[in-house]
Amino acid sequence: MDYALELFYRESWRDERLKYNRTHFKNKTEIALHESYTNFLWHPDTFMPNAIASKNPQKQSISHRSLLRFHS
């Protein structure tokens, strides 16, 4: 038996090390970074406790996209 799942998953957390001075960014309250920065930042491990089995999606897959936003 096969299962397939399409999922939109959003995760957020506070990391005091990533605070920024808004005056250096034209008083923007939000900064967006390209997804290529994902590998340079710490992020929590994500898991599904009731998963039957899981396979990591291919990094090039359109189903695996990242958006990084910082809020001040």
PDB file of N, CA and C in Angstrom:
ATOM      1  N   MET A   1       0.847  -1.171   0.000  1.00  0.00           N
ATOM      2  CA  MET A   1       0.000   0.000   0.000  1.00  0.00           C
ATOM      3  C   MET A   1       0.897   1.242   0.000  1.00  0.00           C
ATOM      4  N   ASP A   2       0.605   2.194  -0.880  1.00  0.00           N
ATOM      5  CA  ASP A   2       1.371   3.431  -0.971  1.00  0.00           C
ATOM      6  C   ASP A   2       0.543   4.594  -0.445  1.00  0.00           C
ATOM      7  N   TYR A   3       1.236   5.524   0.150  1.00  0.00           N
ATOM      8  CA  TYR A   3       0.612   6.759   0.604  1.00  0.00           C
ATOM      9  C   TYR A   3       1.366   7.923  -0.016  1.00  0.00           C
ATOM     10  N   ALA A   4       0.651   8.940  -0.378  1.00  0.00           N
ATOM     11  CA  ALA A   4       1.272  10.167  -0.883  1.00  0.00           C
ATOM     12  C   ALA A   4       0.670  11.340  -0.117  1.00  0.00           C
ATOM     13  N   LEU A   5       1.472  12.342   0.097  1.00  0.00           N
ATOM     14  CA  LEU A   5       1.016  13.493   0.861  1.00  0.00           C
ATOM     15  C   LEU A   5       1.622  14.756   0.280  1.00  0.00           C
ATOM     16  N   GLU A   6       0.767  15.729   0.049  1.00  0.00           N
ATOM     17  CA  GLU A   6       1.243  17.063  -0.296  1.00  0.00           C
ATOM     18  C   GLU A   6       0.944  17.933   0.907  1.00  0.00           C
ATOM     19  N   LEU A   7       1.934  18.669   1.340  1.00  0.00           N
ATOM     20  CA  LEU A   7       1.817  19.350   2.616  1.00  0.00           C
ATOM     21  C   LEU A   7       2.445  20.730   2.546  1.00  0.00           C
ATOM     22  N   PHE A   8       1.777  21.703   3.125  1.00  0.00           N
ATOM     23  CA  PHE A   8       2.362  23.019   3.339  1.00  0.00           C
ATOM     24  C   PHE A   8       2.652  23.101   4.821  1.00  0.00           C
ATOM     25  N   TYR A   9       3.887  23.329   5.156  1.00  0.00           N
ATOM     26  CA  TYR A   9       4.294  23.327   6.556  1.00  0.00           C
ATOM     27  C   TYR A   9       5.004  24.627   6.865  1.00  0.00           C
ATOM     28  N   ARG A  10       4.559  25.306   7.910  1.00  0.00           N
ATOM     29  CA  ARG A  10       5.191  26.556   8.329  1.00  0.00           C
ATOM     30  C   ARG A  10       5.719  26.373   9.744  1.00  0.00           C
ATOM     31  N   GLU A  11       6.914  26.855   9.950  1.00  0.00           N
ATOM     32  CA  GLU A  11       7.548  26.725  11.260  1.00  0.00           C
ATOM     33  C   GLU A  11       8.168  28.066  11.614  1.00  0.00           C
ATOM     34  N   SER A  12       8.056  28.452  12.867  1.00  0.00           N
ATOM     35  CA  SER A  12       8.691  29.699  13.295  1.00  0.00           C
ATOM     36  C   SER A  12       9.285  29.506  14.682  1.00  0.00           C
ATOM     37  N   TRP A  13      10.293  30.291  14.978  1.00  0.00           N
ATOM     38  CA  TRP A  13      10.942  30.251  16.278  1.00  0.00           C
ATOM     39  C   TRP A  13      11.695  31.550  16.483  1.00  0.00           C
ATOM     40  N   ARG A  14      12.064  31.804  17.730  1.00  0.00           N
ATOM     41  CA  ARG A  14      12.853  32.992  18.070  1.00  0.00           C
ATOM     42  C   ARG A  14      14.300  32.574  18.290  1.00  0.00           C
ATOM     43  N   ASP A  15      15.182  33.332  17.691  1.00  0.00           N
ATOM     44  CA  ASP A  15      16.614  33.113  17.889  1.00  0.00           C
ATOM     45  C   ASP A  15      17.233  34.483  18.129  1.00  0.00           C
ATOM     46  N   GLU A  16      17.566  34.751  19.379  1.00  0.00           N
ATOM     47  CA  GLU A  16      18.093  36.062  19.757  1.00  0.00           C
ATOM     48  C   GLU A  16      19.390  36.407  19.019  1.00  0.00           C
ATOM     49  N   ARG A  17      20.096  35.415  18.538  1.00  0.00           N
ATOM     50  CA  ARG A  17      21.360  35.669  17.823  1.00  0.00           C
ATOM     51  C   ARG A  17      21.128  36.316  16.464  1.00  0.00           C
ATOM     52  N   LEU A  18      19.907  36.280  15.962  1.00  0.00           N
ATOM     53  CA  LEU A  18      19.617  36.812  14.632  1.00  0.00           C
ATOM     54  C   LEU A  18      18.950  38.188  14.666  1.00  0.00           C
ATOM     55  N   LYS A  19      18.996  38.841  15.806  1.00  0.00           N
ATOM     56  CA  LYS A  19      18.438  40.192  15.880  1.00  0.00           C
ATOM     57  C   LYS A  19      19.237  41.116  14.976  1.00  0.00           C
ATOM     58  N   TYR A  20      18.559  42.097  14.423  1.00  0.00           N
ATOM     59  CA  TYR A  20      19.239  43.064  13.570  1.00  0.00           C
ATOM     60  C   TYR A  20      18.774  44.476  13.915  1.00  0.00           C
ATOM     61  N   ASN A  21      19.609  45.427  13.572  1.00  0.00           N
ATOM     62  CA  ASN A  21      19.313  46.822  13.822  1.00  0.00           C
ATOM     63  C   ASN A  21      18.496  47.362  12.648  1.00  0.00           C
ATOM     64  N   ARG A  22      17.253  47.721  12.901  1.00  0.00           N
ATOM     65  CA  ARG A  22      16.365  48.172  11.824  1.00  0.00           C
ATOM     66  C   ARG A  22      16.877  49.413  11.116  1.00  0.00           C
ATOM     67  N   THR A  23      17.613  50.252  11.815  1.00  0.00           N
ATOM     68  CA  THR A  23      18.105  51.480  11.178  1.00  0.00           C
ATOM     69  C   THR A  23      19.095  51.178  10.062  1.00  0.00           C
ATOM     70  N   HIS A  24      19.736  50.015  10.100  1.00  0.00           N
ATOM     71  CA  HIS A  24      20.655  49.624   9.022  1.00  0.00           C
ATOM     72  C   HIS A  24      19.912  49.092   7.799  1.00  0.00           C
ATOM     73  N   PHE A  25      18.610  48.849   7.934  1.00  0.00           N
ATOM     74  CA  PHE A  25      17.810  48.276   6.851  1.00  0.00           C
ATOM     75  C   PHE A  25      16.589  49.144   6.541  1.00  0.00           C
ATOM     76  N   LYS A  26      16.791  50.449   6.536  1.00  0.00           N
ATOM     77  CA  LYS A  26      15.725  51.407   6.185  1.00  0.00           C
ATOM     78  C   LYS A  26      14.469  51.198   7.026  1.00  0.00           C
ATOM     79  N   ASN A  27      14.658  50.875   8.295  1.00  0.00           N
ATOM     80  CA  ASN A  27      13.563  50.663   9.256  1.00  0.00           C
ATOM     81  C   ASN A  27      12.587  49.568   8.854  1.00  0.00           C
ATOM     82  N   LYS A  28      13.035  48.607   8.091  1.00  0.00           N
ATOM     83  CA  LYS A  28      12.173  47.477   7.730  1.00  0.00           C
ATOM     84  C   LYS A  28      11.952  46.598   8.952  1.00  0.00           C
ATOM     85  N   THR A  29      10.721  46.156   9.133  1.00  0.00           N
ATOM     86  CA  THR A  29      10.428  45.252  10.250  1.00  0.00           C
ATOM     87  C   THR A  29      10.570  43.796   9.837  1.00  0.00           C
ATOM     88  N   GLU A  30      10.752  43.556   8.537  1.00  0.00           N
ATOM     89  CA  GLU A  30      10.912  42.192   8.032  1.00  0.00           C
ATOM     90  C   GLU A  30      11.959  42.179   6.927  1.00  0.00           C
ATOM     91  N   ILE A  31      12.829  41.176   6.982  1.00  0.00           N
ATOM     92  CA  ILE A  31      13.844  40.984   5.949  1.00  0.00           C
ATOM     93  C   ILE A  31      13.669  39.581   5.394  1.00  0.00           C
ATOM     94  N   ALA A  32      13.612  39.452   4.085  1.00  0.00           N
ATOM     95  CA  ALA A  32      13.498  38.139   3.436  1.00  0.00           C
ATOM     96  C   ALA A  32      14.837  37.784   2.808  1.00  0.00           C
ATOM     97  N   LEU A  33      15.251  36.538   2.985  1.00  0.00           N
ATOM     98  CA  LEU A  33      16.499  36.051   2.406  1.00  0.00           C
ATOM     99  C   LEU A  33      16.207  34.964   1.385  1.00  0.00           C
ATOM    100  N   HIS A  34      17.094  34.826   0.438  1.00  0.00           N
ATOM    101  CA  HIS A  34      16.977  33.763  -0.565  1.00  0.00           C
ATOM    102  C   HIS A  34      17.120  32.408   0.120  1.00  0.00           C
ATOM    103  N   GLU A  35      16.453  31.409  -0.414  1.00  0.00           N
ATOM    104  CA  GLU A  35      16.477  30.079   0.199  1.00  0.00           C
ATOM    105  C   GLU A  35      17.867  29.459   0.242  1.00  0.00           C
ATOM    106  N   SER A  36      18.811  29.973  -0.534  1.00  0.00           N
ATOM    107  CA  SER A  36      20.167  29.418  -0.512  1.00  0.00           C
ATOM    108  C   SER A  36      20.842  29.639   0.844  1.00  0.00           C
ATOM    109  N   TYR A  37      20.331  30.557   1.656  1.00  0.00           N
ATOM    110  CA  TYR A  37      20.891  30.798   2.986  1.00  0.00           C
ATOM    111  C   TYR A  37      20.413  29.771   4.011  1.00  0.00           C
ATOM    112  N   THR A  38      19.469  28.939   3.661  1.00  0.00           N
ATOM    113  CA  THR A  38      18.907  27.966   4.592  1.00  0.00           C
ATOM    114  C   THR A  38      19.975  27.089   5.229  1.00  0.00           C
ATOM    115  N   ASN A  39      20.945  26.660   4.453  1.00  0.00           N
ATOM    116  CA  ASN A  39      21.974  25.751   4.969  1.00  0.00           C
ATOM    117  C   ASN A  39      22.953  26.428   5.913  1.00  0.00           C
ATOM    118  N   PHE A  40      22.956  27.753   5.965  1.00  0.00           N
ATOM    119  CA  PHE A  40      23.895  28.470   6.819  1.00  0.00           C
ATOM    120  C   PHE A  40      23.314  28.819   8.181  1.00  0.00           C
ATOM    121  N   LEU A  41      22.033  28.600   8.365  1.00  0.00           N
ATOM    122  CA  LEU A  41      21.373  28.964   9.613  1.00  0.00           C
ATOM    123  C   LEU A  41      20.885  27.730  10.351  1.00  0.00           C
ATOM    124  N   TRP A  42      20.945  27.814  11.677  1.00  0.00           N
ATOM    125  CA  TRP A  42      20.401  26.730  12.481  1.00  0.00           C
ATOM    126  C   TRP A  42      18.882  26.756  12.359  1.00  0.00           C
ATOM    127  N   HIS A  43      18.281  25.585  12.327  1.00  0.00           N
ATOM    128  CA  HIS A  43      16.828  25.479  12.375  1.00  0.00           C
ATOM    129  C   HIS A  43      16.469  24.216  13.131  1.00  0.00           C
ATOM    130  N   PRO A  44      15.323  24.213  13.796  1.00  0.00           N
ATOM    131  CA  PRO A  44      14.936  23.041  14.588  1.00  0.00           C
ATOM    132  C   PRO A  44      14.738  21.808  13.715  1.00  0.00           C
ATOM    133  N   ASP A  45      15.021  20.660  14.285  1.00  0.00           N
ATOM    134  CA  ASP A  45      14.732  19.409  13.585  1.00  0.00           C
ATOM    135  C   ASP A  45      13.217  19.234  13.515  1.00  0.00           C
ATOM    136  N   THR A  46      12.743  18.872  12.356  1.00  0.00           N
ATOM    137  CA  THR A  46      11.315  18.662  12.158  1.00  0.00           C
ATOM    138  C   THR A  46      11.061  17.170  11.982  1.00  0.00           C
ATOM    139  N   PHE A  47      10.072  16.665  12.690  1.00  0.00           N
ATOM    140  CA  PHE A  47       9.736  15.251  12.547  1.00  0.00           C
ATOM    141  C   PHE A  47       8.238  15.076  12.728  1.00  0.00           C
ATOM    142  N   MET A  48       7.738  14.000  12.190  1.00  0.00           N
ATOM    143  CA  MET A  48       6.328  13.651  12.326  1.00  0.00           C
ATOM    144  C   MET A  48       6.265  12.401  13.202  1.00  0.00           C
ATOM    145  N   PRO A  49       5.833  12.531  14.449  1.00  0.00           N
ATOM    146  CA  PRO A  49       5.891  11.400  15.377  1.00  0.00           C
ATOM    147  C   PRO A  49       5.048  10.193  14.973  1.00  0.00           C
ATOM    148  N   ASN A  50       3.987  10.390  14.220  1.00  0.00           N
ATOM    149  CA  ASN A  50       3.119   9.279  13.829  1.00  0.00           C
ATOM    150  C   ASN A  50       3.326   8.852  12.385  1.00  0.00           C
ATOM    151  N   ALA A  51       4.457   9.219  11.809  1.00  0.00           N
ATOM    152  CA  ALA A  51       4.707   8.890  10.400  1.00  0.00           C
ATOM    153  C   ALA A  51       4.916   7.390  10.237  1.00  0.00           C
ATOM    154  N   ILE A  52       4.358   6.836   9.181  1.00  0.00           N
ATOM    155  CA  ILE A  52       4.570   5.422   8.862  1.00  0.00           C
ATOM    156  C   ILE A  52       5.979   5.250   8.317  1.00  0.00           C
ATOM    157  N   ALA A  53       6.342   6.087   7.384  1.00  0.00           N
ATOM    158  CA  ALA A  53       7.695   6.119   6.825  1.00  0.00           C
ATOM    159  C   ALA A  53       7.838   7.456   6.123  1.00  0.00           C
ATOM    160  N   SER A  54       9.053   7.912   5.997  1.00  0.00           N
ATOM    161  CA  SER A  54       9.244   9.178   5.292  1.00  0.00           C
ATOM    162  C   SER A  54      10.522   9.131   4.487  1.00  0.00           C
ATOM    163  N   LYS A  55      10.493   9.835   3.402  1.00  0.00           N
ATOM    164  CA  LYS A  55      11.672   9.997   2.565  1.00  0.00           C
ATOM    165  C   LYS A  55      11.871  11.482   2.379  1.00  0.00           C
ATOM    166  N   ASN A  56      13.094  11.938   2.518  1.00  0.00           N
ATOM    167  CA  ASN A  56      13.356  13.357   2.321  1.00  0.00           C
ATOM    168  C   ASN A  56      13.183  13.716   0.859  1.00  0.00           C
ATOM    169  N   PRO A  57      12.494  14.824   0.582  1.00  0.00           N
ATOM    170  CA  PRO A  57      12.342  15.227  -0.819  1.00  0.00           C
ATOM    171  C   PRO A  57      13.673  15.668  -1.407  1.00  0.00           C
ATOM    172  N   GLN A  58      13.777  15.580  -2.690  1.00  0.00           N
ATOM    173  CA  GLN A  58      14.977  16.051  -3.374  1.00  0.00           C
ATOM    174  C   GLN A  58      15.081  17.555  -3.178  1.00  0.00           C
ATOM    175  N   LYS A  59      16.288  18.043  -2.949  1.00  0.00           N
ATOM    176  CA  LYS A  59      16.483  19.478  -2.752  1.00  0.00           C
ATOM    177  C   LYS A  59      16.047  20.276  -3.975  1.00  0.00           C
ATOM    178  N   GLN A  60      16.170  19.702  -5.167  1.00  0.00           N
ATOM    179  CA  GLN A  60      15.801  20.420  -6.381  1.00  0.00           C
ATOM    180  C   GLN A  60      14.299  20.352  -6.649  1.00  0.00           C
ATOM    181  N   SER A  61      13.607  19.543  -5.907  1.00  0.00           N
ATOM    182  CA  SER A  61      12.176  19.344  -6.125  1.00  0.00           C
ATOM    183  C   SER A  61      11.409  20.625  -5.818  1.00  0.00           C
ATOM    184  N   ILE A  62      10.392  20.876  -6.590  1.00  0.00           N
ATOM    185  CA  ILE A  62       9.570  22.060  -6.335  1.00  0.00           C
ATOM    186  C   ILE A  62       8.813  21.913  -5.025  1.00  0.00           C
ATOM    187  N   SER A  63       8.697  20.681  -4.530  1.00  0.00           N
ATOM    188  CA  SER A  63       7.982  20.459  -3.279  1.00  0.00           C
ATOM    189  C   SER A  63       8.822  20.810  -2.060  1.00  0.00           C
ATOM    190  N   HIS A  64      10.099  21.085  -2.260  1.00  0.00           N
ATOM    191  CA  HIS A  64      10.957  21.429  -1.128  1.00  0.00           C
ATOM    192  C   HIS A  64      11.501  22.838  -1.336  1.00  0.00           C
ATOM    193  N   ARG A  65      10.752  23.806  -0.871  1.00  0.00           N
ATOM    194  CA  ARG A  65      11.150  25.198  -1.013  1.00  0.00           C
ATOM    195  C   ARG A  65      11.224  25.821   0.374  1.00  0.00           C
ATOM    196  N   SER A  66      12.098  26.791   0.526  1.00  0.00           N
ATOM    197  CA  SER A  66      12.256  27.456   1.809  1.00  0.00           C
ATOM    198  C   SER A  66      12.109  28.956   1.642  1.00  0.00           C
ATOM    199  N   LEU A  67      11.566  29.576   2.652  1.00  0.00           N
ATOM    200  CA  LEU A  67      11.478  31.024   2.694  1.00  0.00           C
ATOM    201  C   LEU A  67      11.993  31.453   4.053  1.00  0.00           C
ATOM    202  N   LEU A  68      12.968  32.323   4.062  1.00  0.00           N
ATOM    203  CA  LEU A  68      13.529  32.818   5.312  1.00  0.00           C
ATOM    204  C   LEU A  68      13.114  34.265   5.504  1.00  0.00           C
ATOM    205  N   ARG A  69      12.461  34.531   6.617  1.00  0.00           N
ATOM    206  CA  ARG A  69      12.078  35.901   6.942  1.00  0.00           C
ATOM    207  C   ARG A  69      12.484  36.198   8.372  1.00  0.00           C
ATOM    208  N   PHE A  70      13.066  37.358   8.565  1.00  0.00           N
ATOM    209  CA  PHE A  70      13.448  37.821   9.896  1.00  0.00           C
ATOM    210  C   PHE A  70      12.552  38.988  10.268  1.00  0.00           C
ATOM    211  N   HIS A  71      12.046  38.962  11.489  1.00  0.00           N
ATOM    212  CA  HIS A  71      11.190  40.038  11.989  1.00  0.00           C
ATOM    213  C   HIS A  71      11.901  40.720  13.142  1.00  0.00           C
ATOM    214  N   SER A  72      11.761  42.029  13.205  1.00  0.00           N
ATOM    215  CA  SER A  72      12.359  42.741  14.340  1.00  0.00           C
ATOM    216  C   SER A  72      11.275  43.151  15.318  1.00  0.00           C
TER     217      SER A  72
END
